[in-house]
């Protein structure tokens, strides 16, 4: 291998790799911030372990969660991972805004440290917050909406989660050991090549991305096959809830757009480890191909995130408007159009790289064209709400914020799709404002809307409304203060990723943005308080009967939380929004004539073996500990292959048990008070909705 | 949704009374097709990257295709891989027609031997190139060539291991429906690698020499 | 080996193999013996490669136009579309950049 001489059995890992040691040796504010983060990571981890031990929860955790192949459990674990990483990402954002607010002529962070911050912030927010959150919600909701018992490949699902968690773990470990890349979330060579950054930073990025990217590709395959093969009888493609359609589009992106990223990262790894010349300055390398490959992934990626968020809004808006979705077919076609178009626009991320105007024009036009199907969607949502009896619950607050703010973000996107404008504002804060403007109101608000909407399905009690509304309003306001000033700063010419600046005219906008960032921090705090309050008062908001919002799709037709097998009998679907139809025509909550045994996949520890093995593999590659790399690959392969010799992978839930639970639940449902929408947020709402049809509107 | 009694994938014949198991097999095979398509994107973009490097700039005054390509070796590799595709097809036929397990094992073993011979020739080719100084660290073009052909070789290696595992599984578990379904998927993988090889010999070797 | 289905299916495999072999030998011969111009050779190699692709998909991977292969076929065609966009786009963009450097 290239580089320094190998002396230790720990590769290039030594005492100087510890960020805390660096802070002791070389004290400065910047190093203390880094060491503080490392301490938070260490004590956070230890704290979690102590808490689990104190609660004597290890057995439960292992049996009911870590080794579970249940799509619902896996979905929840994805969301927990995303929430933890969200906390770190938001704090990093606030630190960066603080640095820039005081950044005239200096600030308190060292430039290297600031670069590390924006690199981890971007990487975490995209790969370890937005993606796991979307995947987690989908994992939970999609099989329920399809009337399926589980995903097509439950064990693969567990392995995907393990690989995603590996990536997140590597990024967290980089706080303590070594340092993360400083090349931004895009990690462009040649700056990240070994000539300029021989240290472990870019390697952390590479292996976090490659390993978690593999997990995401496998997830995409799982989603797509589940959608094709596991739909309940009668559920044709055009009877699927829109959320499932959006998941199909997202899985297309996961299957086809992740390979370019994996390839780009592996080619960069070949350059760094094996002295290849893909992206180097000399001997025929071409770093522009990296940019090309990265955005071949990068552009579809934003649609991977935002299309399922559209799907969430397409469920939330009809439910809280009490009407069916306006323009279902046009919604489907718009979604598919966006999915395909998203593969035709990647060059707009590098208009200024030097290709001819004709190339730029072609991609500019394609980029603007995406605004058309997106416009169709906004129109459909607004038309759904038109003349409806809208309930302004927390998800609807997020949806409303989304309509206004996302439209602004989309329009600035159309501006940026014009190469002439893009040349002017290239690499300025205008761009930063734009993509936060689509990602926060688009993706994050969609995620939060889904979190509030489906939380009662997952845990059997509703989230507290008042703190939810506070958090939602703080998010909207905080977003506006943080990012709208950045448009102005960008137009004034401030480059992105600047650790410092020297134009006094920037100062007022910087203060505004800092106020906004602190508001967002308080929004996150409000979400935390809401969760705490909700868990404490869960008896008062319990809705175990399963239908707190007068829901329209199959997931609301079963108890909350659902049993492991989801449906006592696989439902027979007759129409779109089948549960609404079932409630209107009296098909819902009917006793079953006969129950059958249900076969479900057994628990397996394979996911945990992959998690530990691939984390060690990542660390071994990052720190050149070759023996450990070989051992960890060997252990994982042995476990995976060994498992294939084991054919007894399912267990049977007896029909009597299913009958007992189902009949008990049905009896409760029939005895329960039917709740009108006016009482929706009160304690009386235990999840049995009264039939309410808006006048003049058919179901 | 395919009905249980519809015509089955070749190599897979679980009979009419295996409706549930058959649907499961359909799902798994479809999933494997999706995986192959994802893998195809990986190969396709490796091809595209190779093409962007196979020019004077990418060769950086280093070895050119004419200096390093041994067409006889490449032709031999091509034939070996093609014949192994055929023998694998025969293996899946013997399984589909419920011939004794040892017949299937024999044909799988033959495919394995041909695959290993292919890898041997590929290794020889790489060694000859390295001896001429045509290593990936010499130029972008050579990086592209080594990574593209190497990616394929890694896949074939994985395929060879997979054949060994399947031979072991047939020996241990017999021709259980799950084992049959795995052999079927392995067949898809093996044929897929031969298709990728068409691209490699057409673009990298023949195209390079023109 | 008395089963008539087996024989018919084996014959199909052998036919596919024969076609594939022929479509391999032709391009190699074109390059080794070099008849015609370079442009012609490139066209021949491309046509043979595409033909062999179809032959292998048809005879080895059993992809055809029948109803029950429809999902697989759609998948393959969709993948080819996306791969075409991505790889042709890549070659176009980087070729354009190379010309202007």
PDB file of N, CA and C in Angstrom, chain A residues 356-407:
ATOM      1  N   UNK A 356     -19.809  23.323 -23.377  1.00  0.00           N
ATOM      2  CA  UNK A 356     -20.296  24.374 -24.268  1.00  0.00           C
ATOM      3  C   UNK A 356     -21.712  24.788 -23.882  1.00  0.00           C
ATOM      4  N   UNK A 357     -22.112  25.932 -24.432  1.00  0.00           N
ATOM      5  CA  UNK A 357     -23.426  26.489 -24.096  1.00  0.00           C
ATOM      6  C   UNK A 357     -24.542  25.543 -24.498  1.00  0.00           C
ATOM      7  N   UNK A 358     -24.351  24.797 -25.586  1.00  0.00           N
ATOM      8  CA  UNK A 358     -25.417  23.901 -26.041  1.00  0.00           C
ATOM      9  C   UNK A 358     -25.730  22.841 -25.002  1.00  0.00           C
ATOM     10  N   UNK A 359     -24.678  22.275 -24.400  1.00  0.00           N
ATOM     11  CA  UNK A 359     -24.903  21.266 -23.366  1.00  0.00           C
ATOM     12  C   UNK A 359     -25.679  21.896 -22.215  1.00  0.00           C
ATOM     13  N   UNK A 360     -25.245  23.081 -21.801  1.00  0.00           N
ATOM     14  CA  UNK A 360     -25.912  23.759 -20.692  1.00  0.00           C
ATOM     15  C   UNK A 360     -27.376  24.022 -21.004  1.00  0.00           C
ATOM     16  N   UNK A 361     -27.649  24.425 -22.254  1.00  0.00           N
ATOM     17  CA  UNK A 361     -29.039  24.746 -22.610  1.00  0.00           C
ATOM     18  C   UNK A 361     -29.909  23.494 -22.486  1.00  0.00           C
ATOM     19  N   UNK A 362     -29.413  22.367 -23.006  1.00  0.00           N
ATOM     20  CA  UNK A 362     -30.213  21.150 -22.972  1.00  0.00           C
ATOM     21  C   UNK A 362     -30.591  20.805 -21.541  1.00  0.00           C
ATOM     22  N   UNK A 363     -29.611  20.855 -20.647  1.00  0.00           N
ATOM     23  CA  UNK A 363     -29.905  20.472 -19.267  1.00  0.00           C
ATOM     24  C   UNK A 363     -30.695  21.562 -18.545  1.00  0.00           C
ATOM     25  N   UNK A 364     -30.494  22.812 -18.951  1.00  0.00           N
ATOM     26  CA  UNK A 364     -31.274  23.900 -18.360  1.00  0.00           C
ATOM     27  C   UNK A 364     -32.751  23.727 -18.656  1.00  0.00           C
ATOM     28  N   UNK A 365     -33.065  23.392 -19.912  1.00  0.00           N
ATOM     29  CA  UNK A 365     -34.479  23.224 -20.284  1.00  0.00           C
ATOM     30  C   UNK A 365     -35.079  22.036 -19.549  1.00  0.00           C
ATOM     31  N   UNK A 366     -34.323  20.926 -19.504  1.00  0.00           N
ATOM     32  CA  UNK A 366     -34.837  19.749 -18.797  1.00  0.00           C
ATOM     33  C   UNK A 366     -35.116  20.096 -17.336  1.00  0.00           C
ATOM     34  N   UNK A 367     -34.231  20.886 -16.723  1.00  0.00           N
ATOM     35  CA  UNK A 367     -34.413  21.233 -15.310  1.00  0.00           C
ATOM     36  C   UNK A 367     -35.662  22.065 -15.109  1.00  0.00           C
ATOM     37  N   UNK A 368     -35.879  23.020 -16.016  1.00  0.00           N
ATOM     38  CA  UNK A 368     -37.078  23.855 -15.864  1.00  0.00           C
ATOM     39  C   UNK A 368     -38.326  23.016 -16.050  1.00  0.00           C
ATOM     40  N   UNK A 369     -38.229  21.973 -16.907  1.00  0.00           N
ATOM     41  CA  UNK A 369     -39.411  21.158 -17.187  1.00  0.00           C
ATOM     42  C   UNK A 369     -39.926  20.466 -15.933  1.00  0.00           C
ATOM     43  N   UNK A 370     -39.047  20.192 -14.979  1.00  0.00           N
ATOM     44  CA  UNK A 370     -39.496  19.510 -13.763  1.00  0.00           C
ATOM     45  C   UNK A 370     -40.499  20.354 -12.998  1.00  0.00           C
ATOM     46  N   UNK A 371     -40.439  21.673 -13.177  1.00  0.00           N
ATOM     47  CA  UNK A 371     -41.380  22.534 -12.460  1.00  0.00           C
ATOM     48  C   UNK A 371     -42.820  22.237 -12.873  1.00  0.00           C
ATOM     49  N   UNK A 372     -43.014  21.700 -14.093  1.00  0.00           N
ATOM     50  CA  UNK A 372     -44.390  21.484 -14.569  1.00  0.00           C
ATOM     51  C   UNK A 372     -45.098  20.394 -13.755  1.00  0.00           C
ATOM     52  N   UNK A 373     -44.559  19.150 -13.708  1.00  0.00           N
ATOM     53  CA  UNK A 373     -45.257  18.149 -12.882  1.00  0.00           C
ATOM     54  C   UNK A 373     -45.335  18.547 -11.413  1.00  0.00           C
ATOM     55  N   UNK A 374     -44.329  19.266 -10.912  1.00  0.00           N
ATOM     56  CA  UNK A 374     -44.393  19.700  -9.517  1.00  0.00           C
ATOM     57  C   UNK A 374     -45.540  20.673  -9.329  1.00  0.00           C
ATOM     58  N   UNK A 375     -45.721  21.551 -10.311  1.00  0.00           N
ATOM     59  CA  UNK A 375     -46.842  22.485 -10.254  1.00  0.00           C
ATOM     60  C   UNK A 375     -48.168  21.749 -10.243  1.00  0.00           C
ATOM     61  N   UNK A 376     -48.261  20.681 -11.044  1.00  0.00           N
ATOM     62  CA  UNK A 376     -49.485  19.872 -11.079  1.00  0.00           C
ATOM     63  C   UNK A 376     -49.812  19.374  -9.679  1.00  0.00           C
ATOM     64  N   UNK A 377     -48.775  18.949  -8.971  1.00  0.00           N
ATOM     65  CA  UNK A 377     -48.996  18.410  -7.631  1.00  0.00           C
ATOM     66  C   UNK A 377     -49.521  19.474  -6.684  1.00  0.00           C
ATOM     67  N   UNK A 378     -48.865  20.627  -6.674  1.00  0.00           N
ATOM     68  CA  UNK A 378     -49.313  21.708  -5.779  1.00  0.00           C
ATOM     69  C   UNK A 378     -50.774  22.030  -6.083  1.00  0.00           C
ATOM     70  N   UNK A 379     -51.090  22.116  -7.370  1.00  0.00           N
ATOM     71  CA  UNK A 379     -52.455  22.410  -7.779  1.00  0.00           C
ATOM     72  C   UNK A 379     -53.414  21.358  -7.223  1.00  0.00           C
ATOM     73  N   UNK A 380     -53.032  20.094  -7.333  1.00  0.00           N
ATOM     74  CA  UNK A 380     -53.915  19.025  -6.854  1.00  0.00           C
ATOM     75  C   UNK A 380     -54.155  19.121  -5.351  1.00  0.00           C
ATOM     76  N   UNK A 381     -53.101  19.421  -4.597  1.00  0.00           N
ATOM     77  CA  UNK A 381     -53.287  19.523  -3.145  1.00  0.00           C
ATOM     78  C   UNK A 381     -54.212  20.679  -2.806  1.00  0.00           C
ATOM     79  N   UNK A 382     -53.973  21.802  -3.455  1.00  0.00           N
ATOM     80  CA  UNK A 382     -54.807  22.967  -3.151  1.00  0.00           C
ATOM     81  C   UNK A 382     -56.238  22.687  -3.575  1.00  0.00           C
ATOM     82  N   UNK A 383     -56.423  22.031  -4.712  1.00  0.00           N
ATOM     83  CA  UNK A 383     -57.769  21.714  -5.172  1.00  0.00           C
ATOM     84  C   UNK A 383     -58.445  20.738  -4.216  1.00  0.00           C
ATOM     85  N   UNK A 384     -57.651  19.845  -3.602  1.00  0.00           N
ATOM     86  CA  UNK A 384     -58.233  18.934  -2.615  1.00  0.00           C
ATOM     87  C   UNK A 384     -58.777  19.712  -1.422  1.00  0.00           C
ATOM     88  N   UNK A 385     -58.062  20.755  -1.039  1.00  0.00           N
ATOM     89  CA  UNK A 385     -58.470  21.522   0.137  1.00  0.00           C
ATOM     90  C   UNK A 385     -59.612  22.481  -0.170  1.00  0.00           C
ATOM     91  N   UNK A 386     -59.838  22.751  -1.443  1.00  0.00           N
ATOM     92  CA  UNK A 386     -60.841  23.736  -1.839  1.00  0.00           C
ATOM     93  C   UNK A 386     -62.219  23.326  -1.340  1.00  0.00           C
ATOM     94  N   UNK A 387     -62.867  24.204  -0.606  1.00  0.00           N
ATOM     95  CA  UNK A 387     -64.215  23.996  -0.057  1.00  0.00           C
ATOM     96  C   UNK A 387     -64.300  22.791   0.871  1.00  0.00           C
ATOM     97  N   UNK A 388     -63.174  22.372   1.416  1.00  0.00           N
ATOM     98  CA  UNK A 388     -63.221  21.263   2.363  1.00  0.00           C
ATOM     99  C   UNK A 388     -63.336  21.812   3.775  1.00  0.00           C
ATOM    100  N   UNK A 389     -63.782  20.936   4.679  1.00  0.00           N
ATOM    101  CA  UNK A 389     -63.785  21.320   6.094  1.00  0.00           C
ATOM    102  C   UNK A 389     -62.413  20.934   6.650  1.00  0.00           C
ATOM    103  N   UNK A 390     -61.487  21.871   6.572  1.00  0.00           N
ATOM    104  CA  UNK A 390     -60.092  21.558   6.894  1.00  0.00           C
ATOM    105  C   UNK A 390     -59.889  21.608   8.404  1.00  0.00           C
ATOM    106  N   UNK A 391     -59.223  20.581   8.949  1.00  0.00           N
ATOM    107  CA  UNK A 391     -58.848  20.604  10.370  1.00  0.00           C
ATOM    108  C   UNK A 391     -57.376  20.971  10.459  1.00  0.00           C
ATOM    109  N   UNK A 392     -57.075  22.093  11.132  1.00  0.00           N
ATOM    110  CA  UNK A 392     -55.679  22.542  11.188  1.00  0.00           C
ATOM    111  C   UNK A 392     -54.928  21.811  12.291  1.00  0.00           C
ATOM    112  N   UNK A 393     -54.720  20.530  12.110  1.00  0.00           N
ATOM    113  CA  UNK A 393     -53.905  19.755  13.033  1.00  0.00           C
ATOM    114  C   UNK A 393     -52.429  20.011  12.718  1.00  0.00           C
ATOM    115  N   UNK A 394     -51.559  19.413  13.519  1.00  0.00           N
ATOM    116  CA  UNK A 394     -50.127  19.676  13.337  1.00  0.00           C
ATOM    117  C   UNK A 394     -49.654  19.305  11.920  1.00  0.00           C
ATOM    118  N   UNK A 395     -50.019  18.121  11.401  1.00  0.00           N
ATOM    119  CA  UNK A 395     -49.553  17.818  10.036  1.00  0.00           C
ATOM    120  C   UNK A 395     -50.014  18.861   9.024  1.00  0.00           C
ATOM    121  N   UNK A 396     -51.211  19.417   9.222  1.00  0.00           N
ATOM    122  CA  UNK A 396     -51.691  20.413   8.272  1.00  0.00           C
ATOM    123  C   UNK A 396     -50.923  21.721   8.389  1.00  0.00           C
ATOM    124  N   UNK A 397     -50.423  22.032   9.587  1.00  0.00           N
ATOM    125  CA  UNK A 397     -49.593  23.237   9.708  1.00  0.00           C
ATOM    126  C   UNK A 397     -48.325  23.050   8.895  1.00  0.00           C
ATOM    127  N   UNK A 398     -47.731  21.865   9.025  1.00  0.00           N
ATOM    128  CA  UNK A 398     -46.538  21.606   8.223  1.00  0.00           C
ATOM    129  C   UNK A 398     -46.880  21.654   6.734  1.00  0.00           C
ATOM    130  N   UNK A 399     -48.047  21.096   6.355  1.00  0.00           N
ATOM    131  CA  UNK A 399     -48.415  21.080   4.941  1.00  0.00           C
ATOM    132  C   UNK A 399     -48.582  22.504   4.422  1.00  0.00           C
ATOM    133  N   UNK A 400     -49.227  23.360   5.241  1.00  0.00           N
ATOM    134  CA  UNK A 400     -49.429  24.734   4.796  1.00  0.00           C
ATOM    135  C   UNK A 400     -48.090  25.451   4.639  1.00  0.00           C
ATOM    136  N   UNK A 401     -47.218  25.261   5.633  1.00  0.00           N
ATOM    137  CA  UNK A 401     -45.884  25.852   5.514  1.00  0.00           C
ATOM    138  C   UNK A 401     -45.198  25.355   4.261  1.00  0.00           C
ATOM    139  N   UNK A 402     -45.361  24.085   3.982  1.00  0.00           N
ATOM    140  CA  UNK A 402     -44.763  23.479   2.802  1.00  0.00           C
ATOM    141  C   UNK A 402     -45.260  24.158   1.532  1.00  0.00           C
ATOM    142  N   UNK A 403     -46.598  24.357   1.419  1.00  0.00           N
ATOM    143  CA  UNK A 403     -47.116  24.928   0.170  1.00  0.00           C
ATOM    144  C   UNK A 403     -46.454  26.258  -0.138  1.00  0.00           C
ATOM    145  N   UNK A 404     -46.411  27.134   0.871  1.00  0.00           N
ATOM    146  CA  UNK A 404     -45.889  28.474   0.594  1.00  0.00           C
ATOM    147  C   UNK A 404     -44.375  28.446   0.393  1.00  0.00           C
ATOM    148  N   UNK A 405     -43.681  27.857   1.349  1.00  0.00           N
ATOM    149  CA  UNK A 405     -42.218  27.954   1.313  1.00  0.00           C
ATOM    150  C   UNK A 405     -41.643  27.121   0.185  1.00  0.00           C
ATOM    151  N   UNK A 406     -42.221  25.945  -0.046  1.00  0.00           N
ATOM    152  CA  UNK A 406     -41.670  25.092  -1.099  1.00  0.00           C
ATOM    153  C   UNK A 406     -41.869  25.738  -2.466  1.00  0.00           C
ATOM    154  N   UNK A 407     -42.967  26.453  -2.621  1.00  0.00           N
ATOM    155  CA  UNK A 407     -43.174  27.132  -3.897  1.00  0.00           C
ATOM    156  C   UNK A 407     -42.084  28.170  -4.129  1.00  0.00           C
TER     157      UNK A 407
END
